[in-house]
CSV table of C-alpha atoms and ligand atoms in Angstrom, one decimal:
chain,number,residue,atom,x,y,z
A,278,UNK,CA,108.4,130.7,142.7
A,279,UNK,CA,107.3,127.1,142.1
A,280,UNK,CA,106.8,125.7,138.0
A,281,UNK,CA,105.6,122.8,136.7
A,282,UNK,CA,107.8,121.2,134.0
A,283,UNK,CA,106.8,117.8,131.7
A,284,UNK,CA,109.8,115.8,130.7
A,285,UNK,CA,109.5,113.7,127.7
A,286,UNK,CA,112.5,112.1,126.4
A,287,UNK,CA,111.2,110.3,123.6
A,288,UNK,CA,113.6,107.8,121.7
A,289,UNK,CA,116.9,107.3,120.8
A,290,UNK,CA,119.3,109.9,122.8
A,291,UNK,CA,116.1,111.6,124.1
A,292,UNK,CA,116.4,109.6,127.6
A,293,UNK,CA,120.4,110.6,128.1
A,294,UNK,CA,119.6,114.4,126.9
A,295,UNK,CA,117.1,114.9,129.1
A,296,UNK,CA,118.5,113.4,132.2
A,297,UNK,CA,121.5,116.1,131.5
A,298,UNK,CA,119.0,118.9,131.2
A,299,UNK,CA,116.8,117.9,134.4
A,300,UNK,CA,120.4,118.1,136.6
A,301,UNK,CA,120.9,121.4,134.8
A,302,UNK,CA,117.0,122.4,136.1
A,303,UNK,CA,117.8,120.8,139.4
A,304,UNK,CA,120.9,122.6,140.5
A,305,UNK,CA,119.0,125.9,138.9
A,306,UNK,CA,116.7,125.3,141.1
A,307,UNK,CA,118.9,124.9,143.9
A,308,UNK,CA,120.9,127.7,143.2
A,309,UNK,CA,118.1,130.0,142.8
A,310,UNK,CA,115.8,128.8,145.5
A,311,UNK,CA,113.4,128.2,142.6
A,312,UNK,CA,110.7,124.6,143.0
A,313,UNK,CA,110.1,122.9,140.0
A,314,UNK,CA,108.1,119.6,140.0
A,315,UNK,CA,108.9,117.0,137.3
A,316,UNK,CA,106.6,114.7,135.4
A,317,UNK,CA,108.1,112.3,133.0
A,318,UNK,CA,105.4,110.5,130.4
A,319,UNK,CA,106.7,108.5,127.0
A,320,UNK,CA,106.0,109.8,124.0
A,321,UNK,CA,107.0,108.5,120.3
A,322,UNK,CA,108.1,105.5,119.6
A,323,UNK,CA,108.2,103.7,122.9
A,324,UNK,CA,104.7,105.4,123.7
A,325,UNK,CA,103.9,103.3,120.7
A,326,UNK,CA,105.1,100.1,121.6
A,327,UNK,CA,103.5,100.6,125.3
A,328,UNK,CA,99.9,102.0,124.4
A,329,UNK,CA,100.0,101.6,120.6
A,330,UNK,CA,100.0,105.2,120.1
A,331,UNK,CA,102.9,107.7,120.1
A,332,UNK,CA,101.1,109.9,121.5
A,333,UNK,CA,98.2,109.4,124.1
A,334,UNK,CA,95.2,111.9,125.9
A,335,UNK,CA,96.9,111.4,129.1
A,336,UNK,CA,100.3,113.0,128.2
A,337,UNK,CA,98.3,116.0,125.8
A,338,UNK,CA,96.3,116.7,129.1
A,339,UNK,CA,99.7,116.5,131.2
A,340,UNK,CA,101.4,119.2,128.4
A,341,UNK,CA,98.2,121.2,128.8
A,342,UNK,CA,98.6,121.5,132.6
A,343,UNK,CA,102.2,122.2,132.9
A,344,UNK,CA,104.4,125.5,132.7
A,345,UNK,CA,106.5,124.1,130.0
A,346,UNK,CA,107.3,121.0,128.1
A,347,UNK,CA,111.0,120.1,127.6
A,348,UNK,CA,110.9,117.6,124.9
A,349,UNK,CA,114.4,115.2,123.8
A,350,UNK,CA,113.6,113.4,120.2
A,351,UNK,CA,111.6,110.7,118.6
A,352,UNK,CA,111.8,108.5,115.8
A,353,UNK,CA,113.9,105.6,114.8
A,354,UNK,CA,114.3,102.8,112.0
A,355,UNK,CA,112.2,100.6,114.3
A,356,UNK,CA,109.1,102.2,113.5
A,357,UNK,CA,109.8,104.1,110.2
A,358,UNK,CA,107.6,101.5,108.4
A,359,UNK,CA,104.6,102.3,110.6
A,360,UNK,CA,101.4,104.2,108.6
A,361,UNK,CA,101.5,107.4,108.8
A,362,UNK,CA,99.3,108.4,111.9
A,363,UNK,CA,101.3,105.7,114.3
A,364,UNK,CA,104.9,107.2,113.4
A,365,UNK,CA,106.5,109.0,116.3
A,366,UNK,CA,107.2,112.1,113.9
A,367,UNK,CA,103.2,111.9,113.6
A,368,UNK,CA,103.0,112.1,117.6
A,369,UNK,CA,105.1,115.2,117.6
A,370,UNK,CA,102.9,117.1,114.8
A,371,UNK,CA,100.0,116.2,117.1
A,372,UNK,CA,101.4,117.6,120.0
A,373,UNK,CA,102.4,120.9,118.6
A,374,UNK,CA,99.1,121.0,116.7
A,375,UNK,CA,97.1,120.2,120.2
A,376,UNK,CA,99.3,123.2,122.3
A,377,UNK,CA,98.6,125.4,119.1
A,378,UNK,CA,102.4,126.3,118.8
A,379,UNK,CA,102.2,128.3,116.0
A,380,UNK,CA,105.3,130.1,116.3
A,381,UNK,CA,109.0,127.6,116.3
A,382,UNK,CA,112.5,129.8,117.2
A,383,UNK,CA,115.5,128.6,116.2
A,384,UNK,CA,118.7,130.9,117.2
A,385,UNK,CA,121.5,130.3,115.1
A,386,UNK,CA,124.5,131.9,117.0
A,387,UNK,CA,128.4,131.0,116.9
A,388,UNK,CA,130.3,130.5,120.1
A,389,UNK,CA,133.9,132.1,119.1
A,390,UNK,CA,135.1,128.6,120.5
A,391,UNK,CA,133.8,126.5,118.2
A,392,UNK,CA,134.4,128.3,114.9
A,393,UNK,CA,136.6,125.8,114.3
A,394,UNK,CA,134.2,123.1,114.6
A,395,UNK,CA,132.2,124.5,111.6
A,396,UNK,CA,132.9,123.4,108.0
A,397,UNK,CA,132.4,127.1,106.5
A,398,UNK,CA,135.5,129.6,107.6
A,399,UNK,CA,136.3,131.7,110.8
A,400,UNK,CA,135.7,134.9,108.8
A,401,UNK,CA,133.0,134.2,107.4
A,402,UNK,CA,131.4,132.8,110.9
A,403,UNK,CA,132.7,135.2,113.5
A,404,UNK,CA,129.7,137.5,115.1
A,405,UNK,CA,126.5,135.6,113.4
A,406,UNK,CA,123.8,135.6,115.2
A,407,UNK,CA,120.0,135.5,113.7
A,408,UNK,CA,117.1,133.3,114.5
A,409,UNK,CA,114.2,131.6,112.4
A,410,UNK,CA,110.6,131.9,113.0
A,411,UNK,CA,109.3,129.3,111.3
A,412,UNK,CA,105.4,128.6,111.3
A,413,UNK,CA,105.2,125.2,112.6
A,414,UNK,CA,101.2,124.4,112.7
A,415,UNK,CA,100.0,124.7,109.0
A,416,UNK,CA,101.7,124.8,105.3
A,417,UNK,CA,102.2,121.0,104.1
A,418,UNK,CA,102.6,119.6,106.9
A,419,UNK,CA,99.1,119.9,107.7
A,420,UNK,CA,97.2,120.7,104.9
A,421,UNK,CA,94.2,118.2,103.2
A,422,UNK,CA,93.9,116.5,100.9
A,423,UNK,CA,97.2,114.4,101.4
A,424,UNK,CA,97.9,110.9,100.4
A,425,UNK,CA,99.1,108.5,98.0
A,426,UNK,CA,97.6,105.8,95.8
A,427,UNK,CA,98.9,103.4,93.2
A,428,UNK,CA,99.7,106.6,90.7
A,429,UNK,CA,100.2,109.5,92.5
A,430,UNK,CA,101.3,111.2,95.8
A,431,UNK,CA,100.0,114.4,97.0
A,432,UNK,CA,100.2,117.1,99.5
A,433,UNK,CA,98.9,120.8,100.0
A,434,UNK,CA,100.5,123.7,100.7
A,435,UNK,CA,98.0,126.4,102.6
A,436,UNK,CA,97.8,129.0,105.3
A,437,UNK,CA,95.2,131.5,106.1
A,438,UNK,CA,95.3,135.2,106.7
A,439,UNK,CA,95.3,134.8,109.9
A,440,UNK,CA,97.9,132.0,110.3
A,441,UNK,CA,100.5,134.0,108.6
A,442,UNK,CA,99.4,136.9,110.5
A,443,UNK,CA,100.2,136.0,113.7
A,444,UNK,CA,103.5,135.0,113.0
A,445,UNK,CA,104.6,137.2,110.9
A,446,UNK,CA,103.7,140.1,114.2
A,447,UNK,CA,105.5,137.4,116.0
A,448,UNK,CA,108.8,138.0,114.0
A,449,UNK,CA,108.5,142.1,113.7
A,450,UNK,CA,108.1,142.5,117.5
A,451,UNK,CA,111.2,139.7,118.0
A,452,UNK,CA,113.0,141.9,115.3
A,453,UNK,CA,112.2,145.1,117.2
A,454,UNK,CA,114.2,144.0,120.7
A,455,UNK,CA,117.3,143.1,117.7
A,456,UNK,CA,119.0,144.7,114.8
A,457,UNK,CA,115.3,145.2,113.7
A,458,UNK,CA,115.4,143.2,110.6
A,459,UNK,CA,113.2,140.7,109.0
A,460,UNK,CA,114.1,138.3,106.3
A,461,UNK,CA,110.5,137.0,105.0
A,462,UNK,CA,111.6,134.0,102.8
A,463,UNK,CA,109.0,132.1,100.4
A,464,UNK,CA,108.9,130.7,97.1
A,465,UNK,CA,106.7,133.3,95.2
A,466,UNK,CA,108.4,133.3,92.0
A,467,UNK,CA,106.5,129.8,92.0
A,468,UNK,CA,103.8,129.0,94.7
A,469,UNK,CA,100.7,131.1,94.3
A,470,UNK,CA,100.6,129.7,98.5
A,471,UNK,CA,103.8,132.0,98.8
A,472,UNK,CA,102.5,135.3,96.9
A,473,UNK,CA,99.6,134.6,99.7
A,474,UNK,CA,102.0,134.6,102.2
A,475,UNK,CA,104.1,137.5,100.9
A,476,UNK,CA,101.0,140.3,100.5
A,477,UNK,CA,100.1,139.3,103.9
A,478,UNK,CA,103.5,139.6,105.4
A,479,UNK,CA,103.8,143.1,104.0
A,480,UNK,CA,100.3,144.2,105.6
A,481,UNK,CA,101.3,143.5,108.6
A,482,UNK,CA,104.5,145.8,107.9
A,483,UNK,CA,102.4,148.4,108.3
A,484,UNK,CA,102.3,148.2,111.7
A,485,UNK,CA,106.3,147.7,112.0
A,486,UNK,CA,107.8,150.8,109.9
A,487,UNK,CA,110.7,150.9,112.5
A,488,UNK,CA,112.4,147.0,111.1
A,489,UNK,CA,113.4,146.8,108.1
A,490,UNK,CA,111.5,144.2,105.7
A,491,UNK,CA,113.5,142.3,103.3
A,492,UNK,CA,112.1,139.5,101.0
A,493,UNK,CA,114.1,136.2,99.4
A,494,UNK,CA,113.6,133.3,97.8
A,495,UNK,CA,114.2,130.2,100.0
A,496,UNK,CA,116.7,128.6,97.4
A,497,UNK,CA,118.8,132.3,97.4
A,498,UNK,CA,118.0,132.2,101.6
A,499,UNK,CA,119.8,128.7,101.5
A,500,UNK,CA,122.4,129.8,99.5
A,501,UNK,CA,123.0,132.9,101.5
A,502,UNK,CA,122.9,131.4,104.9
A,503,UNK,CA,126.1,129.8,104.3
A,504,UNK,CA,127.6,132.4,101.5
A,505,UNK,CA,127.1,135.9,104.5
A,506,UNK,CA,125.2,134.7,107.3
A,507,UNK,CA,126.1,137.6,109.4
A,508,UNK,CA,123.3,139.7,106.8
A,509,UNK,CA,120.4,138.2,108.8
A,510,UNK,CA,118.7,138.8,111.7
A,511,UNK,CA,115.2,137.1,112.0
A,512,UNK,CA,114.4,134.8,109.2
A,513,UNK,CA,110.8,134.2,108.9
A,514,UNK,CA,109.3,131.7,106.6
A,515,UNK,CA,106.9,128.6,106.9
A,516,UNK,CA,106.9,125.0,107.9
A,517,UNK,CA,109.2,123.3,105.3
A,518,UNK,CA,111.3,125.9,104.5
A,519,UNK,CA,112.1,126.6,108.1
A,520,UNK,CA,112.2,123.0,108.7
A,521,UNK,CA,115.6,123.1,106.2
A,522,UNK,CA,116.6,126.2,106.6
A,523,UNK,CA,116.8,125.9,110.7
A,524,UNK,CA,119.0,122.2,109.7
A,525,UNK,CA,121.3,124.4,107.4
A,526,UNK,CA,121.8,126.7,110.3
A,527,UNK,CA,123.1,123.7,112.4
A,528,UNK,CA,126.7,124.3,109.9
A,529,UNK,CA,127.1,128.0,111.8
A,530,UNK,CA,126.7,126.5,115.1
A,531,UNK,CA,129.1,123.4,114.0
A,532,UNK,CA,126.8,121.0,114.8
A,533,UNK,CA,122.8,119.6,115.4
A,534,UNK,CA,124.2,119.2,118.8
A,535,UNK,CA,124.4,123.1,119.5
A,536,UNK,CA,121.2,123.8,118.1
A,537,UNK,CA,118.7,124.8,120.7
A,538,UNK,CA,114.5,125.6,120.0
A,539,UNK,CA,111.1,127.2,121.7
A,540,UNK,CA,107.7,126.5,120.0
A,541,UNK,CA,105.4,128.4,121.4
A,542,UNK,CA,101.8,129.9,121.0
A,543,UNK,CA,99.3,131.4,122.9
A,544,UNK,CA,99.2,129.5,126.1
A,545,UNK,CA,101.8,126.7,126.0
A,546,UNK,CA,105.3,126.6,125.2
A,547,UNK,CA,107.3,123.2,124.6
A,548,UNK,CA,111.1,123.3,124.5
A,549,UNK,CA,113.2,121.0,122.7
A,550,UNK,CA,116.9,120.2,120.6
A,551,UNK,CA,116.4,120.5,116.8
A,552,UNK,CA,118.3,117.1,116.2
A,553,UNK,CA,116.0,113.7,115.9
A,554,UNK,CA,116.8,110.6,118.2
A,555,UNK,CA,120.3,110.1,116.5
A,556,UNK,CA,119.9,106.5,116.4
A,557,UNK,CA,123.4,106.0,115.3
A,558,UNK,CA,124.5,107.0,118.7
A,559,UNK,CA,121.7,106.2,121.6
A,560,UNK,CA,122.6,104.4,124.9
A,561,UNK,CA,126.7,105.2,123.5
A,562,UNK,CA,127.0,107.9,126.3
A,563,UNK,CA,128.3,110.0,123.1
A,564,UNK,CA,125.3,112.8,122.3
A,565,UNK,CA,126.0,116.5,122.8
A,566,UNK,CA,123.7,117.5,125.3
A,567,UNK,CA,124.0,121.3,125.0
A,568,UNK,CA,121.5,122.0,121.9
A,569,UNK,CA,119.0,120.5,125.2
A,570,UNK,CA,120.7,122.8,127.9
A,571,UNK,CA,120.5,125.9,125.6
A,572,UNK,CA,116.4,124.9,125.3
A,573,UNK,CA,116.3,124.8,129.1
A,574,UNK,CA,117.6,128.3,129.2
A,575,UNK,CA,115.3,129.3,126.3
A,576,UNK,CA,112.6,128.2,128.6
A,577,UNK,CA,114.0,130.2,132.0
A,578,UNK,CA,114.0,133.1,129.8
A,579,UNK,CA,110.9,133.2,127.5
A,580,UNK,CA,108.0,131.2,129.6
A,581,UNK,CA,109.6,131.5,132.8
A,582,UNK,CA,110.4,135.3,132.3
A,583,UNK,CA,114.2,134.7,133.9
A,584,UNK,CA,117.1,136.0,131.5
A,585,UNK,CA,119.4,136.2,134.5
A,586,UNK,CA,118.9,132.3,134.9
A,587,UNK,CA,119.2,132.2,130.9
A,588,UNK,CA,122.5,134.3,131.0
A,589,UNK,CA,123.5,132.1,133.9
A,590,UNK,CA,123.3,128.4,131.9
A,591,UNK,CA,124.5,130.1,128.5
A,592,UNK,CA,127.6,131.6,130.0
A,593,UNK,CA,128.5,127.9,131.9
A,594,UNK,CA,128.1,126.4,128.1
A,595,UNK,CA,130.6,129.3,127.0
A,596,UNK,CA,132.8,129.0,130.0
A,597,UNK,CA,133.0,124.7,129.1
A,598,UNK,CA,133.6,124.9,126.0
A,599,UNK,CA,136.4,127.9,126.7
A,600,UNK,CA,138.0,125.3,128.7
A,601,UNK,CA,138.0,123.0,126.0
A,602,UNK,CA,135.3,120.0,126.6
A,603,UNK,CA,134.0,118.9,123.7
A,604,UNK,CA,131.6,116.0,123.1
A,605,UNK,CA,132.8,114.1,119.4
A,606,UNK,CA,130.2,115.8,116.9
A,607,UNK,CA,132.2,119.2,118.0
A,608,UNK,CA,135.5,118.2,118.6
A,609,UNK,CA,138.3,119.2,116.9
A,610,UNK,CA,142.1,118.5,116.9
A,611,UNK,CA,144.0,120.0,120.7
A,612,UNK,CA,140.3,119.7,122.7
A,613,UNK,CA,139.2,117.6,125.4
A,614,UNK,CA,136.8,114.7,124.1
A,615,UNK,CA,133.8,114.3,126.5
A,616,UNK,CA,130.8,111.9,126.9
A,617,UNK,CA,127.3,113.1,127.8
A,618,UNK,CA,127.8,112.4,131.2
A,619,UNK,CA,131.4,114.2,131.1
A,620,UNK,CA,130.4,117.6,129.5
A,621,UNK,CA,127.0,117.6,131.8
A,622,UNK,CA,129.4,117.4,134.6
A,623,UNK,CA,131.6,120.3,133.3
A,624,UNK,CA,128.5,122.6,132.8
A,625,UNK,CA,127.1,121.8,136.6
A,626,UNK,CA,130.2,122.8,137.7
A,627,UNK,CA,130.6,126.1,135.8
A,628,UNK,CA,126.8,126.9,136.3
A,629,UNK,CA,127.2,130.0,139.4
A,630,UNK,CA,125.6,133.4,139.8
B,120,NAD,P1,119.3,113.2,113.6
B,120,NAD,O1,119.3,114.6,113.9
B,120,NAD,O2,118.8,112.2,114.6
B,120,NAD,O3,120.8,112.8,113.3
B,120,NAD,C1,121.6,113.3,112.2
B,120,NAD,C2,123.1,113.1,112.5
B,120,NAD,O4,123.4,114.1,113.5
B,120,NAD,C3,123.4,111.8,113.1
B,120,NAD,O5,124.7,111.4,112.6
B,120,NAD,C4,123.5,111.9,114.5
B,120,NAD,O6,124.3,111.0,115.2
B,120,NAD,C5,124.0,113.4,114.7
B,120,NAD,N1,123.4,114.0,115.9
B,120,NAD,C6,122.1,114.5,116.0
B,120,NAD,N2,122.0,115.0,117.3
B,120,NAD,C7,123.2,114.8,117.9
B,120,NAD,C8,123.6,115.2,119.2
B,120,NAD,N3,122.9,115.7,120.1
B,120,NAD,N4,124.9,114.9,119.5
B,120,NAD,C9,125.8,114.3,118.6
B,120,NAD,N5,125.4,114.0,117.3
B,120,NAD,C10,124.1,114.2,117.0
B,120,NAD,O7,118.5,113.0,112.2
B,120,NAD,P2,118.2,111.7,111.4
B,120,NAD,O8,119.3,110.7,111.5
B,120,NAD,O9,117.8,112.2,110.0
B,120,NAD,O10,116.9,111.1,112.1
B,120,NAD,C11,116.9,110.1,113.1
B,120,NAD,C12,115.5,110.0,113.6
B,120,NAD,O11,115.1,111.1,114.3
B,120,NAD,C13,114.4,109.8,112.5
B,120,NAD,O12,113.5,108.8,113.0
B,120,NAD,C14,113.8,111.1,112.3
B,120,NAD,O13,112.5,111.1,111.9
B,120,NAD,C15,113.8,111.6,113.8
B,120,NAD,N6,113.8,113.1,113.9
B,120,NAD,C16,113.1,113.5,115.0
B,120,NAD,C17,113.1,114.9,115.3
B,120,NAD,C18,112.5,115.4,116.5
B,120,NAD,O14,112.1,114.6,117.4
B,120,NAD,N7,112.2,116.7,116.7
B,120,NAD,C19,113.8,115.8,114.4
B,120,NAD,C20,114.5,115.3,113.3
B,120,NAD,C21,114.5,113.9,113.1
């Protein structure tokens, strides 16, 4: 078994996260008599600064040819005054555009050991565990015409039949392997975009009589997320609402830091932390690397079709943080404070079959 994996740390903490996921992949690899061959390309902001893009042909063709993309974070107040189509975040819309991931997971699940680490209460914590399927290659974040001028700023909000289609079959068949639930969430009290969205969603229901269909507003989806969380199972909704709805999911896990992601389409499949570059930390040795780990096993158990290696690198984050390691954006009073370095070293040790 032999896969081929691009790294591409990006800025900020990207280059310390993604060292402590490629020892993860290497001693996975070791344990499981598994080859994978690295390539490691820039991409964001220091792709910027080098080639004067943050995102070049090259590193799209390298993405392209590889099994999976593990991605860190880009973006930083360096280049935040940069036009629009040189930003790093700009790089990163390219890419997912170019690999045609249509379809972003976030799982939003509470470790019993850091309920403590959350700002919302134990009870109202213990057993949640629901994901969102958020469409990540069209609504505003793509749509034309978009721009500003000396009166006005504008952007549009649109998706086809077909684009809310395929991922809302993507979210029943994720549903049906669950509690067999969807939460379709939209703003079609409002958004004429969103009654679109909704007709289509319920079409597609059709085809899915066995999971329930439940639809919300995202303002009441907000609100509910951190009033009953344990209610959901899949949340699926579209770009910018999943953008903040997956960020208000980060106060289940405790942190940004726990949050793990898959973005995936047809044929590729990129992996990556939902947290940006953290700028306030890089090079301090202080990220939480685990939202990166938890991608890695995302990746051994949806592209590389290995849930036992998943299972493996989940329960090694469960066993560390059972045993108290925590890095500072978890940790609470009577734990063990960690670095990066520290806590990778932990979850190596705990990572056995
Ligand atoms: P951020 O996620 O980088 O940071 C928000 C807060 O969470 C910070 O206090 C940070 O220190 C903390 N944090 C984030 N990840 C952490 C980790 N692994 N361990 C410990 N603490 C962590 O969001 P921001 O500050 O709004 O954005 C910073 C930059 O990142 C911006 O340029 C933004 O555009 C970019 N960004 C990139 C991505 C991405 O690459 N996917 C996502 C979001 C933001």
């Amino acid at each position: 078994m032999s896969f081929n994996v691009t790294l591409l740390p990006g800025d900020g903490i990207g280059a310390e996260i993604i060292a402590s996921a490629k020892s993860i992949i290497e001693k996975i690899s070791d344990i499981f008599n598994i080859k994978i061959n690295f390539t490691q390309e820039l991409f964001g902001g220091c792709s910027y600064d080098k080639y004067g893009t943050p995102l070049t042909d090259e590193v799209i063709q390298l993405c392209k040819n590889s099994d999976a993309v593990l991605l860190g974070a880009v973006g930083g107040y360096k280049w935040d005054t940069l036009e629009h189509s040189k930003k790093p975040e700009a790089g990163l819309l390219k890419l997912r555009s170019e690999l045609e991931l249509f379809t972003n997971i976030r799982p939003a699940k509470v470790y019993d050991e850091l309920l403590d680490a959350s700002s919302l209460k134990n009870e109202i914590l213990r057993g949640t565990d629901f994901i969102v399927l958020r469409e990540l290659t069209g609504g505003i974040y793509f749509g034309r015409p978009r721009g500003f001028d000396d009166v006005s700023g504008y952007n549009t909000m649109i998706y086809t039949k077909a684009e809310v289609e395929q991922i809302a079959r993507k979210a029943f068949t994720i549903a049906r392997g669950r509690k067999k639930k969807v939460t379709n969430v939209d703003k079609a009290n409002v958004l004429e975009v969103s009654q679109f969205w909704r007709k289509i969603v319920a079409e597609v229901h059709k085809d899915f009589q066995d999971v329930e269909l439940q639809n919300m507003y995202v303002d009441n989806a907000a609100m509910q997320i951190v009033r009953d969380p344990k209610q959901f199972d899949v949340i699926l909704t579209g770009n910018l609402f999943g953008d903040i709805l997956s960020d208000i999911s980060g106060i289940i896990t405790g942190s940004l830091g726990m949050l793990p992601s898959a973005s995936v389409g047809d044929k590729y499949s990129l992996y990556e932390p939902i947290h940006g570059s953290a700028p306030d930390i890089a090079g301090q040795n202080k990220a939480n690397p685990l939202a990166t780990i938890s991608s890695v096993a995302m990746m051994f158990d949806i592209t590389f079709d290995r849930k036992d290696i998943s299972d493996v690198i989940e329960n090694s984050i469960k066993e560390t943080l059972a045993e108290g390691y925590r890095t500072a954006d978890i940790f609470s009073e009577g734990s063990k404070l960690v670095s990066t370095n520290e806590m990778t070293k932990q979850i190596l040790n705990n990572l056995t079959i």
